[in-house]
Amino acid sequence: MGQLEALIFDVDGTLANTEKDAHRVAFNRAFADVGLSWDWSVDLYGQLLKVTGGKERIRFYIESWQPQMPTVSDLTAFIKDLHARKTQHYCDLLANEVLPLRPGVRRLIQEARDQNIRLAIATTTTPANVTALLTHSLAPDAMDWFEVIAAGDMVPQKKPAPDIFFYALEKMNLRADQCVAFEDSGNGWLSSRGAGLTTVVTVNNYTANQDFTGADLVLSDLGEPDQPFTVLAGEVGTWPYFDVTLAAELLKRKSKS
Ligand code: XBP
Ligand code: MG
């Protein structure tokens, strides 16, 4: 009980800051493709992020903002097509311009691999987007580093529901108390909490003011030896950056409490 076996990573906002300069831009390019004058500004996108999943986000925008719409006979099919275009733009964008990983992400993943700690992904985004980010920003063979890539529509309910984390745990045949999850958003934290996972939150510009009450650690980022993290909530003692030993320590603390 409480022995660290795996790290489970969210993708968007956690591995890299993908939302503002990649997802948002890709949505706008897809809108332009089909002659829509919709333009998701940085601020508006921040509001739309409360809905996870691109198709769900487009529908929420249509319903809540009621923009000028073309006449469509099948709204679901229209959104599906628009979203497929967005995914293509997103993948092209990441192939053409490498998006940097957040501080400490590459180091922690490498350290986990060196210590035979298993790795998984649990994300709302489309599988093709995960492949694009891991391949272009982490390593050409990075898809092989992750035992499970749980993504997008593989589960009926996206975050904040816990389904995607339960799916990853089931595929790895692990219990929640053997893993540490990494998240960046309130919706992500609700999801990992719902699955009973010890969770480390690394905030970003879109999520810094969200509610992470109860999260095991809330950090500015994972930190690096020469670039320590800022601790926003939780107790880390003298640790200047997040490593596998600290992940194991968090589980140990939990099992004692
Ligand atoms: C990420 C998301 C995703 C992306 C869009 O949430 O909300 O929906 O913004 O991806 P999380 P798709 O990081 O909590 O998983 O357009 O491929 O759905
Ligand atoms: Mg996220």
CSV table of C-alpha atoms and ligand atoms in Angstrom, one decimal:
chain,number,residue,atom,x,y,z
A,1,MET,CA,0.0,0.0,0.0
A,2,GLY,CA,1.3,3.4,-0.9
A,3,GLN,CA,4.4,2.3,-3.0
A,4,LEU,CA,4.9,4.5,-6.0
A,5,GLU,CA,4.3,2.6,-9.3
A,6,ALA,CA,3.3,5.2,-11.8
A,7,LEU,CA,3.0,8.8,-12.8
A,8,ILE,CA,-0.1,9.9,-14.7
A,9,PHE,CA,0.1,13.1,-16.6
A,10,ASP,CA,-2.6,15.4,-18.0
A,11,VAL,CA,-1.4,17.0,-21.2
A,12,ASP,CA,-2.9,20.5,-22.0
A,13,GLY,CA,-1.5,23.1,-19.6
A,14,THR,CA,0.5,20.4,-17.7
A,15,LEU,CA,3.1,19.1,-20.1
A,16,ALA,CA,3.1,22.3,-22.1
A,17,ASN,CA,1.1,25.5,-22.4
A,18,THR,CA,-0.9,24.4,-25.4
A,19,GLU,CA,-4.1,26.2,-24.9
A,20,LYS,CA,-3.5,29.9,-25.9
A,21,ASP,CA,-1.0,29.5,-28.7
A,22,ALA,CA,-2.0,26.1,-30.1
A,23,HIS,CA,-5.5,24.9,-29.4
A,24,ARG,CA,-7.0,28.4,-29.5
A,25,VAL,CA,-5.2,29.3,-32.8
A,26,ALA,CA,-6.2,26.0,-34.3
A,27,PHE,CA,-9.9,26.6,-33.5
A,28,ASN,CA,-9.7,30.0,-35.1
A,29,ARG,CA,-8.1,28.6,-38.2
A,30,ALA,CA,-10.9,25.9,-38.5
A,31,PHE,CA,-13.5,28.6,-38.2
A,32,ALA,CA,-11.9,30.6,-41.0
A,33,ASP,CA,-11.7,27.5,-43.2
A,34,VAL,CA,-15.5,27.2,-43.3
A,35,GLY,CA,-16.1,31.0,-43.6
A,36,LEU,CA,-17.1,31.7,-40.1
A,37,SER,CA,-16.0,35.0,-38.7
A,38,TRP,CA,-15.8,33.7,-35.1
A,39,ASP,CA,-12.6,34.8,-33.3
A,40,TRP,CA,-11.8,33.3,-30.0
A,41,SER,CA,-9.6,35.9,-28.2
A,42,VAL,CA,-7.2,35.0,-25.4
A,43,ASP,CA,-9.8,36.3,-22.8
A,44,LEU,CA,-12.8,34.7,-24.4
A,45,TYR,CA,-10.9,31.4,-24.7
A,46,GLY,CA,-10.2,31.6,-20.9
A,47,GLN,CA,-13.9,31.6,-20.3
A,48,LEU,CA,-14.6,28.8,-22.8
A,49,LEU,CA,-12.0,26.6,-21.1
A,50,LYS,CA,-14.5,25.9,-18.3
A,51,VAL,CA,-15.9,23.3,-20.8
A,52,THR,CA,-13.4,20.6,-21.5
A,53,GLY,CA,-13.2,18.9,-24.9
A,54,GLY,CA,-13.1,20.8,-28.2
A,55,LYS,CA,-16.4,19.6,-29.6
A,56,GLU,CA,-18.1,20.3,-26.3
A,57,ARG,CA,-16.5,23.7,-26.2
A,58,ILE,CA,-17.7,24.7,-29.7
A,59,ARG,CA,-21.3,23.6,-28.8
A,60,PHE,CA,-21.1,25.6,-25.5
A,61,TYR,CA,-19.9,28.7,-27.5
A,62,ILE,CA,-22.8,28.4,-30.0
A,63,GLU,CA,-25.4,27.9,-27.2
A,64,SER,CA,-24.0,30.6,-24.8
A,65,TRP,CA,-22.7,33.2,-27.1
A,66,GLN,CA,-25.1,32.6,-30.0
A,67,PRO,CA,-22.8,33.7,-32.8
A,68,GLN,CA,-23.9,34.2,-36.4
A,69,MET,CA,-24.4,30.6,-37.6
A,70,PRO,CA,-24.7,29.2,-41.1
A,71,THR,CA,-27.8,27.2,-41.7
A,72,VAL,CA,-27.0,23.6,-40.8
A,73,SER,CA,-29.3,20.6,-40.8
A,74,ASP,CA,-27.2,18.6,-38.4
A,75,LEU,CA,-25.4,20.5,-35.7
A,76,THR,CA,-23.6,17.5,-34.3
A,77,ALA,CA,-22.1,16.7,-37.7
A,78,PHE,CA,-21.3,20.3,-38.3
A,79,ILE,CA,-19.4,20.5,-35.0
A,80,LYS,CA,-17.7,17.2,-35.7
A,81,ASP,CA,-16.4,18.4,-39.1
A,82,LEU,CA,-15.2,21.7,-37.6
A,83,HIS,CA,-13.4,19.9,-34.9
A,84,ALA,CA,-11.7,17.5,-37.3
A,85,ARG,CA,-10.4,20.6,-39.1
A,86,LYS,CA,-9.2,22.1,-35.8
A,87,THR,CA,-7.3,18.8,-34.9
A,88,GLN,CA,-5.5,18.9,-38.3
A,89,HIS,CA,-4.5,22.6,-37.7
A,90,TYR,CA,-3.3,21.8,-34.2
A,91,CYS,CA,-1.2,18.9,-35.4
A,92,ASP,CA,0.2,21.0,-38.3
A,93,LEU,CA,1.0,23.8,-35.9
A,94,LEU,CA,2.9,21.5,-33.5
A,95,ALA,CA,4.8,19.9,-36.3
A,96,ASN,CA,5.9,23.3,-37.7
A,97,GLU,CA,6.7,25.1,-34.5
A,98,VAL,CA,8.0,23.1,-31.5
A,99,LEU,CA,6.1,24.1,-28.4
A,100,PRO,CA,8.4,23.9,-25.3
A,101,LEU,CA,7.5,21.6,-22.4
A,102,ARG,CA,7.0,23.2,-19.1
A,103,PRO,CA,9.9,23.4,-16.6
A,104,GLY,CA,10.7,20.0,-15.0
A,105,VAL,CA,8.5,17.9,-17.3
A,106,ARG,CA,11.3,16.3,-19.4
A,107,ARG,CA,13.5,15.8,-16.3
A,108,LEU,CA,10.8,14.1,-14.3
A,109,ILE,CA,9.7,11.9,-17.1
A,110,GLN,CA,13.3,10.9,-17.8
A,111,GLU,CA,13.9,10.2,-14.1
A,112,ALA,CA,10.8,8.0,-13.9
A,113,ARG,CA,12.0,6.0,-16.9
A,114,ASP,CA,15.4,5.6,-15.3
A,115,GLN,CA,13.8,4.3,-12.1
A,116,ASN,CA,11.2,2.0,-13.9
A,117,ILE,CA,8.3,4.0,-12.7
A,118,ARG,CA,5.5,3.5,-15.1
A,119,LEU,CA,4.0,6.4,-17.2
A,120,ALA,CA,0.5,7.2,-18.4
A,121,ILE,CA,-1.4,10.0,-19.9
A,122,ALA,CA,-5.0,11.0,-18.9
A,123,THR,CA,-6.4,13.8,-21.0
A,124,THR,CA,-9.5,15.3,-22.5
A,125,THR,CA,-7.8,16.1,-25.8
A,126,THR,CA,-8.0,14.1,-29.0
A,127,PRO,CA,-5.4,11.2,-29.3
A,128,ALA,CA,-3.8,12.7,-32.4
A,129,ASN,CA,-3.0,15.9,-30.4
A,130,VAL,CA,-1.2,13.8,-27.8
A,131,THR,CA,0.9,12.1,-30.5
A,132,ALA,CA,1.7,15.5,-32.0
A,133,LEU,CA,2.9,17.0,-28.7
A,134,LEU,CA,4.8,14.0,-27.4
A,135,THR,CA,6.5,13.3,-30.7
A,136,HIS,CA,7.5,16.9,-31.6
A,137,SER,CA,8.1,18.3,-28.1
A,138,LEU,CA,9.4,15.3,-26.0
A,139,ALA,CA,11.0,12.8,-28.3
A,140,PRO,CA,10.3,11.1,-31.7
A,141,ASP,CA,9.8,7.8,-29.8
A,142,ALA,CA,8.0,9.3,-26.8
A,143,MET,CA,4.7,7.5,-27.5
A,144,ASP,CA,6.5,4.3,-26.5
A,145,TRP,CA,7.4,5.7,-23.1
A,146,PHE,CA,3.8,5.8,-22.0
A,147,GLU,CA,2.1,2.5,-21.2
A,148,VAL,CA,-1.4,4.0,-21.5
A,149,ILE,CA,-2.5,7.0,-23.5
A,150,ALA,CA,-6.0,7.6,-22.2
A,151,ALA,CA,-7.5,10.5,-24.3
A,152,GLY,CA,-10.6,12.2,-25.6
A,153,ASP,CA,-13.7,10.2,-26.4
A,154,MET,CA,-12.3,6.9,-25.0
A,155,VAL,CA,-14.6,7.5,-22.1
A,156,PRO,CA,-18.2,8.8,-22.1
A,157,GLN,CA,-17.6,11.6,-19.7
A,158,LYS,CA,-14.7,14.0,-20.0
A,159,LYS,CA,-13.1,15.9,-17.0
A,160,PRO,CA,-14.2,17.0,-14.5
A,161,ALA,CA,-15.6,13.5,-14.4
A,162,PRO,CA,-13.0,11.0,-13.1
A,163,ASP,CA,-13.6,8.5,-16.0
A,164,ILE,CA,-10.4,9.1,-17.9
A,165,PHE,CA,-8.2,8.5,-14.8
A,166,PHE,CA,-10.2,5.3,-13.9
A,167,TYR,CA,-9.7,4.2,-17.5
A,168,ALA,CA,-5.9,4.7,-17.2
A,169,LEU,CA,-5.7,2.9,-13.8
A,170,GLU,CA,-7.7,0.0,-15.1
A,171,LYS,CA,-5.5,-0.4,-18.2
A,172,MET,CA,-2.4,-0.4,-16.0
A,173,ASN,CA,-4.0,-2.7,-13.4
A,174,LEU,CA,-3.1,-0.3,-10.7
A,175,ARG,CA,-4.9,1.3,-7.7
A,176,ALA,CA,-5.1,5.0,-7.1
A,177,ASP,CA,-2.8,4.8,-4.1
A,178,GLN,CA,0.0,3.5,-6.3
A,179,CYS,CA,0.1,6.6,-8.5
A,180,VAL,CA,0.6,10.3,-8.6
A,181,ALA,CA,-1.4,12.5,-11.0
A,182,PHE,CA,-0.3,15.8,-12.5
A,183,GLU,CA,-2.9,18.4,-13.4
A,184,ASP,CA,-3.0,22.1,-14.2
A,185,SER,CA,-6.7,23.0,-13.9
A,186,GLY,CA,-9.7,23.0,-11.6
A,187,ASN,CA,-11.5,20.6,-13.9
A,188,GLY,CA,-8.5,18.3,-14.0
A,189,TRP,CA,-8.1,18.4,-10.3
A,190,LEU,CA,-11.8,17.5,-9.8
A,191,SER,CA,-11.3,14.6,-12.2
A,192,SER,CA,-8.1,13.2,-10.5
A,193,ARG,CA,-9.6,13.8,-7.0
A,194,GLY,CA,-12.7,11.9,-8.1
A,195,ALA,CA,-10.5,8.9,-9.0
A,196,GLY,CA,-8.9,9.1,-5.6
A,197,LEU,CA,-5.5,10.1,-6.9
A,198,THR,CA,-2.8,12.0,-5.0
A,199,THR,CA,-2.5,15.1,-7.2
A,200,VAL,CA,0.2,17.7,-7.9
A,201,VAL,CA,-1.1,20.8,-9.6
A,202,THR,CA,1.2,23.0,-11.6
A,203,VAL,CA,-0.8,26.2,-12.4
A,204,ASN,CA,-0.6,28.4,-15.5
A,205,ASN,CA,-1.9,31.8,-16.6
A,206,TYR,CA,-5.4,30.4,-17.3
A,207,THR,CA,-5.7,28.3,-14.1
A,208,ALA,CA,-3.8,30.2,-11.4
A,209,ASN,CA,-7.0,31.6,-9.8
A,210,GLN,CA,-9.0,28.3,-9.9
A,211,ASP,CA,-9.9,26.3,-6.8
A,212,PHE,CA,-7.5,23.5,-5.9
A,213,THR,CA,-8.6,23.1,-2.3
A,214,GLY,CA,-7.5,19.7,-1.1
A,215,ALA,CA,-4.8,19.1,-3.7
A,216,ASP,CA,-1.7,17.5,-2.3
A,217,LEU,CA,0.6,20.1,-3.8
A,218,VAL,CA,0.0,23.2,-5.8
A,219,LEU,CA,3.2,24.5,-7.5
A,220,SER,CA,4.1,27.2,-10.0
A,221,ASP,CA,5.7,24.4,-12.1
A,222,LEU,CA,7.7,21.2,-11.5
A,223,GLY,CA,10.9,23.2,-11.2
A,224,GLU,CA,14.5,22.5,-12.1
A,225,PRO,CA,17.7,22.3,-10.1
A,226,ASP,CA,18.6,25.8,-11.2
A,227,GLN,CA,15.0,27.1,-11.4
A,228,PRO,CA,13.2,26.1,-8.1
A,229,PHE,CA,9.4,26.0,-8.1
A,230,THR,CA,7.2,28.2,-6.0
A,231,VAL,CA,5.0,26.3,-3.6
A,232,LEU,CA,1.4,27.8,-3.6
A,233,ALA,CA,-0.1,25.2,-1.3
A,234,GLY,CA,1.1,22.0,0.5
A,235,GLU,CA,4.2,21.1,2.3
A,236,VAL,CA,7.5,20.1,0.5
A,237,GLY,CA,10.1,20.7,3.2
A,238,THR,CA,13.4,21.6,1.5
A,239,TRP,CA,12.7,20.1,-1.9
A,240,PRO,CA,13.5,22.8,-4.6
A,241,TYR,CA,12.0,20.9,-7.5
A,242,PHE,CA,9.6,18.0,-8.0
A,243,ASP,CA,11.3,14.6,-8.4
A,244,VAL,CA,10.3,10.9,-8.2
A,245,THR,CA,11.4,10.8,-4.5
A,246,LEU,CA,9.0,13.6,-3.7
A,247,ALA,CA,6.2,11.7,-5.5
A,248,ALA,CA,6.9,8.6,-3.4
A,249,GLU,CA,7.0,10.8,-0.3
A,250,LEU,CA,3.5,12.2,-1.1
A,251,LEU,CA,2.1,8.7,-1.3
A,252,LYS,CA,3.9,7.7,1.9
A,253,ARG,CA,2.4,10.6,3.7
A,254,LYS,CA,-1.1,9.8,2.4
A,255,SER,CA,-0.9,6.2,3.6
A,256,LYS,CA,0.0,7.4,7.1
A,257,SER,CA,-2.8,10.0,7.3
B,1,XBP,C1,-7.9,20.0,-22.2
B,1,XBP,C2,-9.0,20.4,-23.0
B,1,XBP,C3,-9.0,20.0,-24.4
B,1,XBP,C4,-8.3,20.9,-25.4
B,1,XBP,C5,-9.0,20.7,-26.7
B,1,XBP,O1,-8.4,19.7,-20.9
B,1,XBP,O2,-9.9,21.0,-22.5
B,1,XBP,O3,-10.3,20.0,-24.7
B,1,XBP,O4,-8.5,22.3,-25.0
B,1,XBP,O5,-8.8,19.4,-27.1
B,1,XBP,P1,-7.5,18.9,-19.9
B,1,XBP,P2,-9.8,18.8,-28.3
B,1,XBP,O6,-6.1,19.4,-19.9
B,1,XBP,O7,-8.1,19.1,-18.5
B,1,XBP,O8,-7.5,17.4,-20.3
B,1,XBP,O9,-10.2,19.9,-29.2
B,1,XBP,O10,-8.9,17.7,-29.0
B,1,XBP,O11,-11.0,18.1,-27.6
B,2,MG,MG,-5.0,20.4,-18.4
